[in-house]
Amino acid sequence: MLRFAIRRFAIAAPMLFIASFVMFMMVAFSGDPMSRYRSMDPPPPPEAIASIERQLGLDQPVLVRYWNWLTGIFRGDFGASVANVDIGAELGARMLVSFRLIVLAVLIAAVVAIVVGVISAMRQSGAIDNVVSTLVFIALALPVFWVGVLLKYAAIEFNEAAGTTVFYTVGDGTSSGAAGLELVGFLALPTIVLVINQFASWSRYVRSSMIEVLSADYMRLARAKGLTKGRAVVRHGLRNALMPFVTIVALDFSALVGGAIVSESIFQWRGMGDLLLNGIRNLDVHVVMAWLLVFATATIVLNLLADLVYGVLDPRIRTA
């Protein structure tokens, strides 16, 4: 298993380097960060614009800029910002907000998807399967922004009817130091939005995989030995059915990030989504690059973990 893990880590490192280079070039040629200064009426003096360009490193060749940015990351320097913010400090605070939401949503969505998928597979074509499949397809058809807005207005009505604030519709709770049930009130609505967005598609993968497993020879052998259908599924079927599901969860991380950006915008969270949108509005190259690097690293790490979990679930993979 150790050799298997080392090989996967050896593959992940050059992937991250290549990803950082491609992202930097795409962002560097996507627009001119100085355009907002040049479009002012009256425009600033050329000397002032040149000074800002030197401060941001825009007066250097793009390959030199990439190298300076890459080496600076190892010193904790993510580059200068057009908005004069400490990018490293902003990343630290906002990653805590966003990853708290994403991790919680992934855990809940994965558990719900496994339970729903297994139940549907074990009751294939039955009444329960038909009802669950209908609800799942409805959830798949619901846009993230529409669900978020709907939940926000429903929460406002609920709070008014209850006479107290149960669900918070604005803010993430970090500025007020929320904890306990108050923190749950801040997390509840954005988490539900992401869970609805993901569990529906994941449950279909689990259902399809479980149906295939239930018809396997080893499952029939387990039943012939006297195990009930439920115990056979838990002991032998679930482990094999979850292998493709692990890969899907890792690959869908980008979709979760997109949903988190929308959800944070609706509920006005100061997370990574707000940081990205402000960076795009200001054409703040280093802010956008820092955001992309964080989530590119997270995506590669998640796929690496998925490979390792695959090896745990199926020993044939790590010994091949």
Short mmCIF file of C-alpha atoms in Angstrom, two decimals:
data_model
loop_
_atom_site.label_atom_id
_atom_site.label_comp_id
_atom_site.label_asym_id
_atom_site.label_seq_id
_atom_site.Cartn_x
_atom_site.Cartn_y
_atom_site.Cartn_z
CA MET A 1 0.00 0.00 0.00
CA LEU A 2 2.90 2.35 0.77
CA ARG A 3 4.40 1.93 -2.72
CA PHE A 4 0.96 2.47 -4.22
CA ALA A 5 0.57 5.75 -2.27
CA ILE A 6 4.07 6.95 -3.21
CA ARG A 7 3.36 6.39 -6.91
CA ARG A 8 0.16 8.41 -6.64
CA PHE A 9 1.95 11.28 -4.84
CA ALA A 10 4.67 11.25 -7.52
CA ILE A 11 2.00 11.71 -10.19
CA ALA A 12 0.16 14.47 -8.30
CA ALA A 13 3.18 16.83 -7.96
CA PRO A 14 3.84 17.42 -11.70
CA MET A 15 0.08 17.63 -12.31
CA LEU A 16 -0.15 20.54 -9.87
CA PHE A 17 2.84 22.28 -11.48
CA ILE A 18 1.33 21.94 -14.98
CA ALA A 19 -2.05 23.12 -13.72
CA SER A 20 -0.53 26.20 -12.10
CA PHE A 21 1.30 27.13 -15.33
CA VAL A 22 -1.78 26.73 -17.52
CA MET A 23 -3.98 28.69 -15.09
CA PHE A 24 -1.47 31.52 -14.78
CA MET A 25 -1.20 31.91 -18.54
CA MET A 26 -4.97 31.86 -18.99
CA VAL A 27 -5.49 34.49 -16.30
CA ALA A 28 -2.54 36.63 -17.46
CA PHE A 29 -3.94 36.92 -20.99
CA SER A 30 -7.60 37.24 -19.97
CA GLY A 31 -7.56 41.01 -19.48
CA ASP A 32 -5.60 44.12 -18.54
CA PRO A 33 -5.71 44.87 -14.79
CA MET A 34 -4.85 48.49 -15.58
CA SER A 35 -7.86 49.01 -17.86
CA ARG A 36 -9.98 50.57 -15.12
CA TYR A 37 -7.29 53.20 -14.54
CA ARG A 38 -6.87 53.92 -18.24
CA SER A 39 -10.64 54.33 -18.67
CA MET A 40 -10.93 57.01 -15.97
CA ASP A 41 -11.94 60.50 -17.04
CA PRO A 42 -9.57 62.23 -16.72
CA PRO A 43 -7.04 59.36 -16.76
CA PRO A 44 -4.23 59.26 -14.19
CA PRO A 45 -0.78 60.45 -15.29
CA PRO A 46 1.25 57.84 -17.20
CA GLU A 47 3.83 57.91 -14.42
CA ALA A 48 1.20 56.81 -11.87
CA ILE A 49 0.03 53.96 -14.11
CA ALA A 50 3.61 52.86 -14.68
CA SER A 51 4.23 52.89 -10.92
CA ILE A 52 1.23 50.63 -10.29
CA GLU A 53 2.37 48.29 -13.07
CA ARG A 54 5.79 47.98 -11.42
CA GLN A 55 4.14 47.32 -8.06
CA LEU A 56 2.03 44.51 -9.56
CA GLY A 57 4.91 43.18 -11.66
CA LEU A 58 3.03 43.79 -14.91
CA ASP A 59 6.06 45.47 -16.49
CA GLN A 60 7.91 42.12 -16.66
CA PRO A 61 7.64 39.33 -19.26
CA VAL A 62 4.87 36.83 -18.49
CA LEU A 63 7.26 33.92 -17.89
CA VAL A 64 9.25 36.00 -15.40
CA ARG A 65 6.01 36.96 -13.69
CA TYR A 66 5.01 33.29 -13.44
CA TRP A 67 8.35 32.29 -11.95
CA ASN A 68 8.27 35.12 -9.41
CA TRP A 69 4.71 34.20 -8.45
CA LEU A 70 5.52 30.49 -8.16
CA THR A 71 8.64 30.98 -6.03
CA GLY A 72 6.85 33.58 -3.92
CA ILE A 73 4.17 31.06 -2.93
CA PHE A 74 6.77 28.99 -1.06
CA ARG A 75 7.53 32.11 1.00
CA GLY A 76 3.85 32.75 1.68
CA ASP A 77 3.73 35.63 -0.82
CA PHE A 78 0.86 35.34 -3.31
CA GLY A 79 1.72 38.58 -5.08
CA ALA A 80 0.45 42.17 -4.93
CA SER A 81 -3.26 42.91 -5.19
CA VAL A 82 -4.95 45.68 -7.15
CA ALA A 83 -7.19 46.24 -4.12
CA ASN A 84 -4.18 46.38 -1.76
CA VAL A 85 -5.27 43.37 0.31
CA ASP A 86 -3.10 40.72 1.92
CA ILE A 87 -3.98 37.78 -0.30
CA GLY A 88 -2.53 35.17 2.06
CA ALA A 89 -4.52 36.49 5.04
CA GLU A 90 -7.70 36.70 2.95
CA LEU A 91 -7.24 33.11 1.76
CA GLY A 92 -6.79 31.85 5.31
CA ALA A 93 -9.97 33.48 6.60
CA ARG A 94 -12.15 32.71 3.59
CA MET A 95 -10.99 29.12 3.14
CA LEU A 96 -12.23 28.39 6.66
CA VAL A 97 -15.66 29.74 5.73
CA SER A 98 -16.01 27.96 2.38
CA PHE A 99 -14.41 24.62 3.21
CA ARG A 100 -16.52 24.35 6.35
CA LEU A 101 -19.60 24.57 4.13
CA ILE A 102 -18.28 22.28 1.37
CA VAL A 103 -17.00 19.52 3.69
CA LEU A 104 -20.26 19.46 5.65
CA ALA A 105 -22.31 19.34 2.45
CA VAL A 106 -20.16 16.52 0.99
CA LEU A 107 -20.51 14.39 4.13
CA ILE A 108 -24.28 14.83 4.35
CA ALA A 109 -24.85 14.42 0.60
CA ALA A 110 -22.69 11.26 0.50
CA VAL A 111 -24.52 9.62 3.40
CA VAL A 112 -27.96 10.50 2.01
CA ALA A 113 -26.95 9.37 -1.49
CA ILE A 114 -25.70 5.99 -0.22
CA VAL A 115 -28.84 5.36 1.85
CA VAL A 116 -31.22 6.43 -0.93
CA GLY A 117 -29.28 4.57 -3.63
CA VAL A 118 -29.09 1.31 -1.68
CA ILE A 119 -32.78 1.40 -0.76
CA SER A 120 -33.77 2.09 -4.38
CA ALA A 121 -31.58 -0.74 -5.65
CA MET A 122 -32.91 -3.25 -3.13
CA ARG A 123 -36.49 -2.27 -4.02
CA GLN A 124 -35.84 -1.99 -7.74
CA SER A 125 -38.98 -1.18 -9.77
CA GLY A 126 -41.07 -1.27 -6.60
CA ALA A 127 -43.22 1.48 -5.12
CA ILE A 128 -40.39 2.83 -2.94
CA ASP A 129 -38.00 2.91 -5.88
CA ASN A 130 -40.53 4.74 -8.06
CA VAL A 131 -41.26 7.36 -5.39
CA VAL A 132 -37.57 7.89 -4.59
CA SER A 133 -36.64 8.09 -8.28
CA THR A 134 -39.32 10.72 -8.88
CA LEU A 135 -38.05 12.86 -5.98
CA VAL A 136 -34.46 12.43 -7.17
CA PHE A 137 -35.28 13.55 -10.71
CA ILE A 138 -37.12 16.59 -9.34
CA ALA A 139 -34.06 17.47 -7.24
CA LEU A 140 -31.83 17.07 -10.31
CA ALA A 141 -33.98 19.56 -12.23
CA LEU A 142 -33.85 22.29 -9.57
CA PRO A 143 -31.31 25.08 -10.29
CA VAL A 144 -29.02 25.93 -7.38
CA PHE A 145 -29.78 29.65 -7.39
CA TRP A 146 -33.56 29.04 -7.47
CA VAL A 147 -33.41 26.61 -4.53
CA GLY A 148 -31.27 29.08 -2.58
CA VAL A 149 -33.59 32.03 -3.15
CA LEU A 150 -36.65 29.90 -2.36
CA LEU A 151 -35.13 28.64 0.89
CA LYS A 152 -34.09 32.16 1.85
CA TYR A 153 -37.62 33.55 1.53
CA ALA A 154 -39.08 30.47 3.24
CA ALA A 155 -36.66 30.95 6.15
CA ILE A 156 -37.65 34.61 6.49
CA GLU A 157 -41.32 33.62 6.69
CA PHE A 158 -40.51 30.86 9.20
CA ASN A 159 -38.52 33.24 11.42
CA GLU A 160 -41.37 35.75 11.41
CA ALA A 161 -43.88 33.05 12.30
CA ALA A 162 -41.64 31.70 15.08
CA GLY A 163 -40.98 35.17 16.45
CA THR A 164 -37.25 34.52 16.64
CA THR A 165 -34.31 33.96 14.29
CA VAL A 166 -33.90 30.23 13.77
CA PHE A 167 -32.33 30.28 10.29
CA TYR A 168 -29.93 33.10 9.41
CA THR A 169 -30.31 34.31 5.83
CA VAL A 170 -27.39 36.78 5.73
CA GLY A 171 -23.78 36.23 6.77
CA ASP A 172 -21.69 33.21 7.73
CA GLY A 173 -21.44 33.80 11.48
CA THR A 174 -17.66 34.26 11.65
CA SER A 175 -17.77 38.00 12.32
CA SER A 176 -20.20 37.53 15.21
CA GLY A 177 -18.36 34.53 16.63
CA ALA A 178 -21.36 32.23 16.24
CA ALA A 179 -21.16 28.83 17.92
CA GLY A 180 -23.43 25.94 18.80
CA LEU A 181 -27.03 26.19 17.62
CA GLU A 182 -26.43 29.72 16.32
CA LEU A 183 -23.71 28.40 13.99
CA VAL A 184 -26.08 25.66 12.85
CA GLY A 185 -28.58 28.39 11.97
CA PHE A 186 -26.00 30.06 9.73
CA LEU A 187 -24.90 26.79 8.09
CA ALA A 188 -28.30 25.16 7.60
CA LEU A 189 -29.63 26.88 4.48
CA PRO A 190 -26.44 27.00 2.33
CA THR A 191 -25.71 23.38 3.26
CA ILE A 192 -29.20 22.25 2.25
CA VAL A 193 -28.76 24.00 -1.11
CA LEU A 194 -25.52 22.12 -1.83
CA VAL A 195 -26.88 18.80 -0.54
CA ILE A 196 -29.93 18.97 -2.81
CA ASN A 197 -27.67 19.87 -5.69
CA GLN A 198 -25.40 16.82 -5.22
CA PHE A 199 -27.09 13.94 -3.45
CA ALA A 200 -29.60 13.38 -6.26
CA SER A 201 -27.00 12.63 -8.94
CA TRP A 202 -24.81 10.67 -6.52
CA SER A 203 -27.71 8.46 -5.44
CA ARG A 204 -28.27 7.39 -9.06
CA TYR A 205 -24.66 6.22 -9.31
CA VAL A 206 -25.02 4.27 -6.07
CA ARG A 207 -28.30 2.73 -7.25
CA SER A 208 -26.86 1.68 -10.61
CA SER A 209 -23.73 0.23 -9.03
CA MET A 210 -25.68 -1.60 -6.33
CA ILE A 211 -28.06 -3.17 -8.87
CA GLU A 212 -25.03 -4.54 -10.71
CA VAL A 213 -23.53 -5.86 -7.48
CA LEU A 214 -26.76 -7.54 -6.36
CA SER A 215 -26.69 -9.75 -9.45
CA ALA A 216 -23.03 -10.79 -8.97
CA ASP A 217 -22.10 -14.42 -8.29
CA TYR A 218 -20.50 -13.70 -4.91
CA MET A 219 -23.74 -12.10 -3.69
CA ARG A 220 -25.71 -15.20 -4.69
CA LEU A 221 -23.11 -17.32 -2.88
CA ALA A 222 -23.47 -15.19 0.24
CA ARG A 223 -27.24 -15.67 0.16
CA ALA A 224 -26.80 -19.42 -0.40
CA LYS A 225 -24.67 -19.55 2.78
CA GLY A 226 -27.65 -18.28 4.74
CA LEU A 227 -27.05 -14.53 4.97
CA THR A 228 -30.10 -12.32 4.72
CA LYS A 229 -30.24 -9.89 1.81
CA GLY A 230 -29.51 -6.93 4.07
CA ARG A 231 -26.50 -8.54 5.76
CA ALA A 232 -25.13 -9.72 2.41
CA VAL A 233 -25.36 -6.17 1.08
CA VAL A 234 -23.61 -4.67 4.12
CA ARG A 235 -20.85 -7.31 4.34
CA HIS A 236 -20.11 -7.94 0.67
CA GLY A 237 -22.06 -5.70 -1.69
CA LEU A 238 -21.67 -2.17 -0.34
CA ARG A 239 -17.87 -2.18 -0.43
CA ASN A 240 -17.80 -3.06 -4.15
CA ALA A 241 -20.70 -0.77 -5.02
CA LEU A 242 -18.97 2.25 -3.45
CA MET A 243 -15.82 2.08 -5.60
CA PRO A 244 -17.20 4.05 -8.58
CA PHE A 245 -19.03 6.33 -6.15
CA VAL A 246 -15.72 7.38 -4.55
CA THR A 247 -14.42 8.50 -7.95
CA ILE A 248 -17.61 10.43 -8.72
CA VAL A 249 -17.42 12.33 -5.42
CA ALA A 250 -13.83 13.39 -6.18
CA LEU A 251 -14.63 14.39 -9.78
CA ASP A 252 -17.70 16.38 -8.72
CA PHE A 253 -15.67 18.63 -6.43
CA SER A 254 -15.63 21.38 -9.07
CA ALA A 255 -19.44 21.24 -9.28
CA LEU A 256 -19.61 21.61 -5.51
CA VAL A 257 -17.34 24.65 -5.68
CA GLY A 258 -19.59 26.20 -8.33
CA GLY A 259 -22.63 25.54 -6.16
CA ALA A 260 -20.83 27.01 -3.14
CA ILE A 261 -20.07 30.23 -5.05
CA VAL A 262 -23.76 30.63 -5.94
CA SER A 263 -24.87 29.73 -2.42
CA GLU A 264 -22.42 32.16 -0.81
CA SER A 265 -23.64 34.94 -3.10
CA ILE A 266 -27.29 34.33 -2.17
CA PHE A 267 -26.64 34.25 1.58
CA GLN A 268 -23.92 36.94 1.42
CA TRP A 269 -21.10 34.89 2.89
CA ARG A 270 -17.58 36.32 2.87
CA GLY A 271 -16.02 33.12 1.62
CA MET A 272 -13.94 32.01 -1.33
CA GLY A 273 -16.81 32.70 -3.73
CA ASP A 274 -16.95 36.37 -2.74
CA LEU A 275 -13.15 36.58 -3.03
CA LEU A 276 -13.24 35.18 -6.57
CA LEU A 277 -16.05 37.47 -7.75
CA ASN A 278 -14.29 40.56 -6.38
CA GLY A 279 -11.03 39.45 -8.01
CA ILE A 280 -12.75 39.05 -11.39
CA ARG A 281 -14.49 42.43 -11.13
CA ASN A 282 -11.19 44.16 -10.37
CA LEU A 283 -9.18 42.04 -12.86
CA ASP A 284 -7.01 41.24 -9.85
CA VAL A 285 -4.71 38.64 -11.41
CA HIS A 286 -2.99 37.45 -8.25
CA VAL A 287 -6.24 37.10 -6.29
CA VAL A 288 -7.82 35.01 -9.05
CA MET A 289 -4.66 32.92 -9.38
CA ALA A 290 -4.52 32.28 -5.63
CA TRP A 291 -8.17 31.17 -5.70
CA LEU A 292 -7.57 28.85 -8.67
CA LEU A 293 -4.45 27.40 -7.08
CA VAL A 294 -6.28 26.56 -3.85
CA PHE A 295 -9.08 24.70 -5.60
CA ALA A 296 -6.78 23.07 -8.15
CA THR A 297 -4.73 21.72 -5.25
CA ALA A 298 -7.89 20.58 -3.46
CA THR A 299 -9.14 18.82 -6.61
CA ILE A 300 -5.84 17.00 -7.17
CA VAL A 301 -5.63 16.01 -3.48
CA LEU A 302 -9.20 14.70 -3.53
CA ASN A 303 -8.52 12.60 -6.62
CA LEU A 304 -5.34 11.34 -4.94
CA LEU A 305 -7.37 10.37 -1.86
CA ALA A 306 -9.94 8.71 -4.11
CA ASP A 307 -7.16 6.57 -5.63
CA LEU A 308 -5.97 5.60 -2.16
CA VAL A 309 -9.50 4.74 -1.01
CA TYR A 310 -9.90 2.71 -4.19
CA GLY A 311 -6.82 0.77 -3.19
CA VAL A 312 -8.26 0.13 0.26
CA LEU A 313 -11.61 -1.04 -1.12
CA ASP A 314 -10.08 -3.23 -3.83
CA PRO A 315 -6.66 -4.81 -2.98
CA ARG A 316 -6.27 -5.91 -6.61
CA ILE A 317 -5.68 -2.28 -7.62
CA ARG A 318 -2.79 -1.58 -5.22
CA THR A 319 -1.09 -4.90 -5.98
CA ALA A 320 -1.49 -4.75 -9.78
#
